[in-house]
CSV table of C-alpha atoms in Angstrom, one decimal:
chain,number,residue,atom,x,y,z
A,23,MET,CA,-0.2,0.1,0.1
A,24,ASN,CA,1.5,3.6,-0.8
A,25,VAL,CA,1.0,5.0,2.7
A,26,TYR,CA,1.9,8.6,1.0
A,27,ASN,CA,-0.9,10.4,-0.6
A,28,ASN,CA,1.1,11.7,-3.4
A,29,GLY,CA,-1.1,14.1,-5.7
A,30,TYR,CA,1.2,13.9,-8.5
A,31,ILE,CA,0.4,14.5,-12.3
A,32,PRO,CA,1.8,11.9,-14.2
A,33,TYR,CA,2.2,11.3,-18.0
A,34,ASN,CA,-1.0,9.9,-19.7
A,35,PRO,CA,-1.5,9.8,-23.3
A,36,TYR,CA,-4.6,7.6,-23.7
A,37,ASN,CA,-7.2,9.9,-21.2
A,38,ALA,CA,-10.6,11.1,-22.7
A,39,TYR,CA,-12.5,13.7,-20.2
A,40,VAL,CA,-15.9,12.6,-19.7
A,41,GLN,CA,-18.4,14.2,-17.2
A,42,THR,CA,-21.7,12.4,-16.1
A,43,ALA,CA,-25.1,14.1,-14.8
A,44,LEU,CA,-26.1,11.4,-12.5
A,45,PRO,CA,-29.5,11.1,-10.7
A,46,ALA,CA,-29.4,12.7,-7.7
A,47,VAL,CA,-29.3,11.3,-4.6
A,48,GLN,CA,-31.3,11.9,-1.2
A,49,TYR,CA,-29.0,12.3,1.2
A,50,ARG,CA,-29.7,13.4,5.2
A,51,ALA,CA,-26.1,15.2,5.8
A,52,TYR,CA,-24.1,18.4,7.2
A,53,PRO,CA,-22.6,19.9,3.7
A,54,ILE,CA,-19.3,21.6,4.2
A,55,ASN,CA,-16.8,24.0,2.3
A,56,LEU,CA,-19.9,26.1,0.9
A,57,GLY,CA,-18.3,28.8,-1.5
A,58,PRO,CA,-19.4,32.7,-1.2
A,59,THR,CA,-23.1,33.0,-2.7
A,60,GLN,CA,-21.8,35.3,-5.4
A,61,ASP,CA,-20.1,33.2,-8.8
A,62,VAL,CA,-16.8,32.8,-7.6
A,63,PHE,CA,-16.0,32.6,-11.4
A,64,GLN,CA,-16.4,36.3,-11.5
A,65,ARG,CA,-12.7,38.8,-11.6
A,66,SER,CA,-12.8,38.6,-7.6
A,67,ILE,CA,-13.7,36.1,-5.2
A,68,GLU,CA,-14.5,36.7,-1.4
A,69,GLY,CA,-11.7,37.7,0.8
A,70,GLN,CA,-9.1,37.9,-2.3
A,71,ALA,CA,-9.1,41.7,-2.2
A,72,ALA,CA,-7.0,41.3,0.8
A,73,MET,CA,-4.4,39.4,-0.8
A,74,THR,CA,-1.7,40.0,-3.6
A,75,PRO,CA,-3.6,37.8,-6.7
A,76,LEU,CA,-1.7,36.3,-9.4
A,77,GLY,CA,-0.9,38.6,-12.3
A,78,GLN,CA,-0.8,41.4,-10.4
A,79,ASN,CA,2.6,42.4,-11.4
A,80,ALA,CA,2.6,40.0,-14.5
A,81,PRO,CA,4.5,41.7,-17.6
A,82,VAL,CA,2.3,42.7,-20.7
A,83,GLN,CA,3.3,41.3,-24.0
A,84,ALA,CA,3.6,43.4,-26.8
A,85,SER,CA,2.7,40.8,-29.4
A,86,GLY,CA,1.2,37.2,-28.5
A,87,ASN,CA,4.8,35.8,-30.2
A,88,VAL,CA,6.4,37.7,-27.9
A,89,ALA,CA,7.6,35.7,-24.4
A,90,ALA,CA,8.1,37.4,-21.5
A,91,THR,CA,11.9,36.7,-19.7
A,92,GLY,CA,13.1,36.5,-16.1
A,93,VAL,CA,15.3,34.7,-13.7
A,94,TRP,CA,13.5,31.9,-12.6
A,95,ASN,CA,14.7,30.3,-9.4
A,96,SER,CA,13.5,28.4,-6.4
A,97,LYS,CA,12.7,31.7,-4.6
A,98,ARG,CA,10.8,32.8,-7.1
A,99,VAL,CA,9.0,29.4,-7.3
A,100,GLU,CA,8.1,29.8,-3.5
A,101,GLU,CA,6.6,33.6,-4.1
A,102,ILE,CA,4.3,31.6,-6.2
A,103,TYR,CA,3.4,29.7,-3.7
A,104,ASN,CA,3.2,31.7,-0.9
A,105,LYS,CA,0.3,34.0,-3.3
A,106,THR,CA,-1.1,30.4,-4.2
A,107,TYR,CA,-1.7,29.3,-0.7
A,108,ASP,CA,-3.5,32.5,0.4
A,109,ILE,CA,-5.7,32.2,-2.7
A,110,VAL,CA,-6.1,28.5,-1.9
A,111,MET,CA,-6.9,29.2,1.7
A,112,ALA,CA,-9.8,32.1,1.0
A,113,GLN,CA,-11.3,30.0,-1.8
A,114,ASN,CA,-12.0,26.9,0.6
A,115,PRO,CA,-13.9,28.4,3.5
A,116,ILE,CA,-13.7,24.6,5.4
A,117,THR,CA,-9.7,25.9,6.1
A,118,LYS,CA,-11.2,28.2,8.8
A,119,GLU,CA,-12.5,25.1,10.5
A,120,LEU,CA,-9.2,22.9,10.3
A,121,ASN,CA,-5.9,23.1,12.1
A,122,ILE,CA,-3.9,23.6,8.6
A,123,GLN,CA,-0.3,24.6,9.1
A,124,LYS,CA,1.3,26.0,5.9
A,125,PRO,CA,2.8,23.1,4.1
A,126,PRO,CA,6.4,23.6,3.5
A,127,LEU,CA,8.2,23.3,0.1
A,128,ASP,CA,10.9,20.5,-0.2
A,129,PHE,CA,13.2,20.9,-3.1
A,130,GLY,CA,14.7,17.5,-2.5
A,131,GLY,CA,12.7,15.2,-4.5
A,132,ASN,CA,14.5,12.6,-6.4
A,133,LYS,CA,13.2,13.4,-10.0
A,134,ASP,CA,10.8,10.1,-10.1
A,135,GLY,CA,8.7,11.5,-13.0
A,136,ALA,CA,6.3,13.7,-10.7
A,137,LEU,CA,6.0,17.3,-10.6
A,138,ALA,CA,5.0,18.0,-6.9
A,139,SER,CA,3.7,15.9,-3.9
A,140,TYR,CA,1.6,16.4,-1.3
A,141,ILE,CA,3.1,14.4,1.8
A,142,CYS,CA,0.4,13.8,3.8
A,143,GLY,CA,2.1,12.7,7.4
A,144,THR,CA,4.6,15.2,7.2
A,145,ASN,CA,2.8,17.6,6.0
A,146,LYS,CA,4.7,19.4,3.1
A,147,ILE,CA,5.0,19.6,-0.7
A,148,LYS,CA,7.8,17.9,-2.7
A,149,ILE,CA,9.2,19.4,-5.3
A,150,GLN,CA,10.6,16.4,-7.4
A,151,ASP,CA,12.3,18.2,-10.1
A,152,ARG,CA,13.6,21.6,-9.4
A,153,SER,CA,14.8,22.2,-12.5
A,154,PHE,CA,11.3,21.5,-14.6
A,155,PHE,CA,10.3,24.5,-12.8
A,156,GLU,CA,13.0,26.3,-13.1
A,157,GLY,CA,13.6,26.0,-16.8
A,158,ASN,CA,11.4,26.7,-20.0
A,159,LEU,CA,7.8,25.1,-20.3
A,160,TYR,CA,6.0,24.3,-23.6
A,161,LEU,CA,2.6,23.8,-24.0
A,162,CYS,CA,2.9,20.7,-26.1
A,163,ASN,CA,-0.3,19.3,-27.9
A,164,ILE,CA,0.3,15.6,-28.7
A,165,LYS,CA,-1.2,13.9,-31.6
A,166,ASP,CA,-1.7,10.5,-33.2
A,167,LYS,CA,-1.0,9.9,-36.7
A,168,ASN,CA,-4.5,11.2,-37.9
A,169,GLY,CA,-4.0,14.5,-36.5
A,170,GLU,CA,-6.0,13.6,-33.4
A,171,THR,CA,-5.2,15.0,-30.3
A,172,VAL,CA,-4.3,12.2,-27.6
A,173,ASP,CA,-3.3,14.4,-24.9
A,174,ILE,CA,-2.1,18.4,-23.9
A,175,LYS,CA,0.4,18.7,-21.4
A,176,VAL,CA,3.3,21.1,-20.1
A,177,LEU,CA,6.5,19.7,-20.6
A,178,GLY,CA,9.9,20.5,-20.4
A,179,GLN,CA,11.9,20.2,-23.5
A,180,LYS,CA,13.9,16.9,-22.0
A,181,SER,CA,10.4,15.5,-21.4
A,182,SER,CA,8.8,16.2,-24.8
A,183,ASP,CA,11.8,14.8,-26.5
A,184,ASP,CA,11.9,11.4,-24.2
A,185,ILE,CA,8.3,11.3,-25.2
A,186,GLN,CA,8.7,11.9,-28.8
A,187,ALA,CA,11.7,9.0,-28.5
A,188,LYS,CA,9.2,6.5,-27.0
A,189,HIS,CA,6.2,7.5,-29.6
A,190,PRO,CA,7.9,8.0,-32.9
A,191,GLU,CA,4.2,7.8,-34.1
A,192,TYR,CA,3.3,10.9,-32.1
A,193,THR,CA,3.5,14.9,-33.4
A,194,ILE,CA,4.2,16.8,-31.1
A,195,THR,CA,3.6,20.5,-31.3
A,196,LYS,CA,5.0,23.2,-28.8
A,197,GLU,CA,4.2,26.3,-27.4
A,198,LYS,CA,7.0,28.3,-25.3
A,199,LEU,CA,4.9,29.6,-22.0
A,200,ASN,CA,5.9,33.2,-21.4
A,201,ASP,CA,6.5,33.8,-17.6
A,202,SER,CA,2.9,34.7,-16.9
A,203,GLU,CA,1.7,31.7,-18.5
A,204,LYS,CA,4.3,30.0,-16.5
A,205,GLU,CA,3.0,31.5,-13.3
A,206,LEU,CA,-0.6,30.6,-13.8
A,207,TYR,CA,0.3,26.8,-14.8
A,208,ILE,CA,2.9,26.5,-11.7
A,209,SER,CA,0.3,28.0,-9.6
A,210,SER,CA,-2.3,25.6,-10.3
A,211,VAL,CA,0.1,22.6,-9.8
A,212,PHE,CA,0.0,24.1,-6.1
A,213,ALA,CA,-3.3,24.1,-6.5
A,214,HIS,CA,-3.6,20.4,-7.0
A,215,GLU,CA,-1.4,19.5,-4.1
A,216,LEU,CA,-2.9,22.3,-1.5
A,217,ARG,CA,-6.5,20.6,-2.3
A,218,HIS,CA,-4.9,17.2,-1.4
A,219,CYS,CA,-3.8,19.0,2.0
A,220,ILE,CA,-7.3,20.1,2.4
A,221,GLN,CA,-8.9,16.6,2.0
A,222,THR,CA,-6.2,15.2,4.4
A,223,HIS,CA,-7.0,17.6,7.2
A,224,LEU,CA,-10.3,16.9,7.1
A,225,LEU,CA,-10.0,13.1,6.8
A,226,CYS,CA,-8.2,13.9,9.9
A,227,SER,CA,-10.9,15.5,11.4
A,228,THR,CA,-13.8,13.6,10.8
A,229,LYS,CA,-15.4,11.0,13.2
A,230,GLY,CA,-15.2,7.5,11.4
A,231,CYS,CA,-12.2,8.5,9.7
A,232,MET,CA,-9.5,10.3,11.7
A,233,GLU,CA,-8.5,7.1,13.5
A,234,GLU,CA,-8.2,4.7,10.4
A,235,TYR,CA,-6.4,7.5,8.2
A,236,LYS,CA,-3.9,8.5,10.6
A,237,THR,CA,-2.8,4.1,10.8
A,238,TYR,CA,-1.3,5.2,7.6
A,239,PHE,CA,1.0,7.5,9.1
A,240,THR,CA,1.9,4.7,11.5
A,241,GLU,CA,2.8,2.5,9.1
A,242,LEU,CA,4.8,4.9,7.0
A,243,LYS,CA,6.5,5.3,10.3
A,244,GLY,CA,7.2,2.1,10.9
A,245,ALA,CA,8.5,1.9,6.8
A,246,LEU,CA,10.9,4.7,7.3
A,247,GLU,CA,12.2,3.2,10.4
A,248,GLU,CA,13.0,-0.2,9.2
A,249,LEU,CA,14.8,1.9,6.2
A,250,VAL,CA,16.9,4.2,8.3
A,251,GLU,CA,18.0,0.8,10.2
A,252,ALA,CA,18.9,-0.9,6.9
A,253,LYS,CA,21.0,1.9,6.0
A,254,LYS,CA,22.5,2.1,9.3
A,255,GLU,CA,23.7,-1.5,9.2
A,256,MET,CA,24.7,-0.7,5.8
A,257,ALA,CA,27.4,2.1,6.8
A,258,ALA,CA,28.3,-0.5,9.3
A,259,LEU,CA,29.0,-3.0,7.6
A,260,GLU,CA,31.2,-0.4,5.0
A,261,GLY,CA,32.8,0.9,8.1
A,262,LYS,CA,31.6,4.0,7.4
A,263,PRO,CA,29.8,6.7,9.6
A,264,TYR,CA,26.1,7.2,8.9
A,265,VAL,CA,24.9,9.9,7.6
A,266,GLN,CA,21.0,11.3,7.9
A,267,GLY,CA,19.5,11.2,4.4
A,268,GLU,CA,15.8,12.1,3.5
A,269,GLU,CA,14.4,9.4,5.7
A,270,ASP,CA,15.5,10.9,8.9
A,271,LEU,CA,13.9,14.1,7.9
A,272,ASP,CA,10.6,12.7,7.0
A,273,LEU,CA,10.5,10.9,10.4
A,274,GLN,CA,10.9,14.2,12.2
A,275,SER,CA,8.1,15.6,9.7
A,276,LEU,CA,6.2,12.7,10.6
A,277,ASN,CA,4.9,13.9,13.7
A,278,TYR,CA,2.9,16.2,12.4
A,279,GLY,CA,0.6,13.6,11.6
A,280,LEU,CA,1.2,11.3,14.4
A,281,ASN,CA,0.4,14.1,17.0
A,282,TYR,CA,-2.3,16.3,15.0
A,283,LYS,CA,-5.3,17.6,16.3
A,284,PRO,CA,-8.4,18.8,14.8
A,285,LYS,CA,-9.7,22.2,15.6
A,286,LYS,CA,-13.2,21.0,15.2
A,287,VAL,CA,-14.7,17.3,14.6
A,288,PHE,CA,-17.1,16.9,11.9
A,289,ASP,CA,-19.8,14.5,12.1
A,290,GLU,CA,-19.1,11.0,10.2
A,291,ASN,CA,-22.1,12.2,7.7
A,292,ALA,CA,-20.4,15.3,6.8
A,293,LEU,CA,-20.6,15.9,2.7
A,294,PHE,CA,-17.6,18.1,0.9
A,295,LYS,CA,-18.7,20.1,-1.5
A,296,PHE,CA,-17.1,19.1,-4.6
A,297,SER,CA,-17.3,22.5,-7.0
A,298,MET,CA,-16.7,26.2,-6.3
A,299,LEU,CA,-19.6,27.1,-8.3
A,300,PRO,CA,-22.4,27.6,-6.6
A,301,LYS,CA,-25.2,26.1,-8.3
A,302,ASP,CA,-23.3,22.7,-8.5
A,303,ASN,CA,-25.1,20.4,-5.8
A,304,ARG,CA,-22.7,17.6,-6.0
A,305,TYR,CA,-20.7,16.7,-2.9
A,306,TRP,CA,-18.6,14.0,-1.5
A,307,SER,CA,-19.1,12.1,1.5
A,308,ILE,CA,-15.8,12.0,3.2
A,309,LYS,CA,-16.4,8.6,4.6
A,310,GLU,CA,-17.6,6.8,1.8
A,311,HIS,CA,-15.5,8.8,-1.1
A,312,LEU,CA,-12.9,10.1,0.1
A,313,LEU,CA,-11.9,7.7,2.7
A,314,SER,CA,-13.6,4.2,1.1
A,315,LYS,CA,-13.6,4.4,-2.4
A,316,SER,CA,-10.2,6.1,-2.2
A,317,GLU,CA,-8.6,3.4,-0.7
A,318,GLN,CA,-10.2,0.8,-2.8
A,319,SER,CA,-8.9,2.9,-6.0
A,320,LYS,CA,-5.7,3.0,-4.8
A,321,LYS,CA,-5.4,-0.6,-4.1
A,322,ASN,CA,-6.5,-1.1,-7.4
A,323,GLY,CA,-4.2,1.0,-9.1
A,324,GLU,CA,-6.8,3.4,-10.1
A,325,TYR,CA,-5.1,6.7,-10.2
A,326,TYR,CA,-7.6,8.6,-12.5
A,327,ASN,CA,-10.8,6.7,-10.5
A,328,ASN,CA,-9.2,8.0,-7.1
A,329,PRO,CA,-12.2,10.6,-5.6
A,330,LEU,CA,-8.9,12.2,-4.2
A,331,GLU,CA,-7.6,13.0,-7.6
A,332,ILE,CA,-11.3,13.4,-9.2
A,333,ASP,CA,-11.3,16.3,-6.8
A,334,ALA,CA,-7.6,17.8,-6.9
A,335,TYR,CA,-8.4,17.9,-10.7
A,336,ASN,CA,-11.3,19.3,-10.6
A,337,TYR,CA,-10.4,21.9,-8.0
A,338,GLU,CA,-7.3,22.6,-10.2
A,339,TYR,CA,-9.6,23.6,-13.5
A,340,GLU,CA,-12.2,25.9,-11.7
A,341,PHE,CA,-8.5,27.1,-9.7
A,342,LEU,CA,-7.2,28.0,-13.4
A,343,ALA,CA,-10.8,29.5,-14.4
A,344,THR,CA,-10.6,32.1,-11.7
A,345,GLN,CA,-6.9,33.0,-11.8
A,346,MET,CA,-6.3,33.5,-15.4
A,347,LYS,CA,-9.1,36.6,-15.2
A,348,ASN,CA,-6.8,38.7,-13.0
A,349,TYR,CA,-3.7,39.0,-15.3
A,350,PRO,CA,-3.5,42.3,-17.7
A,351,LYS,CA,-4.8,41.8,-21.3
A,352,GLY,CA,-2.3,40.3,-23.2
A,353,ALA,CA,-0.1,38.6,-20.7
A,354,VAL,CA,-1.8,35.3,-20.9
A,355,ARG,CA,-2.5,34.2,-24.7
A,356,GLU,CA,-6.2,33.1,-24.7
A,357,ASP,CA,-5.5,30.1,-26.9
A,358,ILE,CA,-2.9,29.1,-24.2
A,359,ALA,CA,-5.3,29.5,-20.9
A,360,ASN,CA,-7.9,27.6,-22.8
A,361,ASN,CA,-5.6,24.6,-23.7
A,362,LEU,CA,-4.3,24.8,-20.1
A,363,SER,CA,-7.5,24.1,-18.9
A,364,LEU,CA,-8.4,21.2,-21.3
A,365,ALA,CA,-5.2,19.5,-20.3
A,366,VAL,CA,-6.7,19.6,-16.6
A,367,CYS,CA,-9.8,18.1,-17.9
A,368,LEU,CA,-8.3,15.4,-19.6
A,369,ASN,CA,-7.0,14.0,-16.1
A,370,VAL,CA,-10.9,14.2,-14.7
A,371,GLU,CA,-12.8,11.1,-14.6
A,372,ASP,CA,-15.9,11.4,-12.8
A,373,GLU,CA,-17.9,8.9,-14.9
A,374,GLY,CA,-20.1,6.6,-12.6
A,375,VAL,CA,-19.0,8.7,-9.6
A,376,ASN,CA,-22.4,8.6,-7.7
A,377,PHE,CA,-22.1,12.1,-5.9
A,378,LYS,CA,-24.1,13.1,-3.0
A,379,ARG,CA,-26.4,15.8,-3.9
A,380,PHE,CA,-27.8,18.4,-1.4
């Protein structure tokens, strides 16, 4: 069992976006995370006026073909994350009732193919490949031999070349993201991971879920301790001093999950709102969907059918829709904005999900 609740974004050229309206399910429950009464897809959202929105200082392009320039490093990525965190907390009112400490960014990833991962027990967001965020990014339209789009992805030059080498039957059309578009994309990735952060804190704050969910942290602790002990034994056999590694740091950080105390305990029938749209009446059952169904999906290796991922991708899509409007005219090209949204939609598989209706 993967005891990390990783919210990574892998490459999958075979996905199709399907959204199905299901019959209403009558459910006596307690809805939470009700958003502002006005439509959040207007230019402003409740609570956002006091923060620095994305795009406020974004450079306006003289032409759609002119890319903004600037230095990209860990500091700049962290600044984007900080702004994103404030926006996500404002867009999710339930966070006021959760005992959330802001997850730090960890740039010590191992380049395992993921972009970023929220590690639930340690409450941190791990950047798996810092060079990806700091290098040039391209919106890639991947087409088959018939000219049909099979996927749209944001990739670095090397990742694009690797996919082309593995799939010579594909044609990849690339468009380099300017600085504003790159900021928007990176921010959406962080929004996805922060939605996982909210999910985790909800599960750790709900009756009938918190005890079972926190067993993952205990299992992770045991696995990390075994790994550390094995590394110590290996160092002793080689006659070398033991040097603490990432596992030791994770063990220390794991105290966050093991000792987590809810700010408020939610009823076991609590429902979590799926969409920011006020008229969307679909809800997740924290117990039935986010705990039981997600665990079943993980055991079956069903990444895209996992409610935790469906929810995070949908939120990422809606986050993009709210934030792209904050950029000055011309800073984010319309076709790029539309394709960034479409790229996320390709990962949302909610066909057959029996949402609760309220």
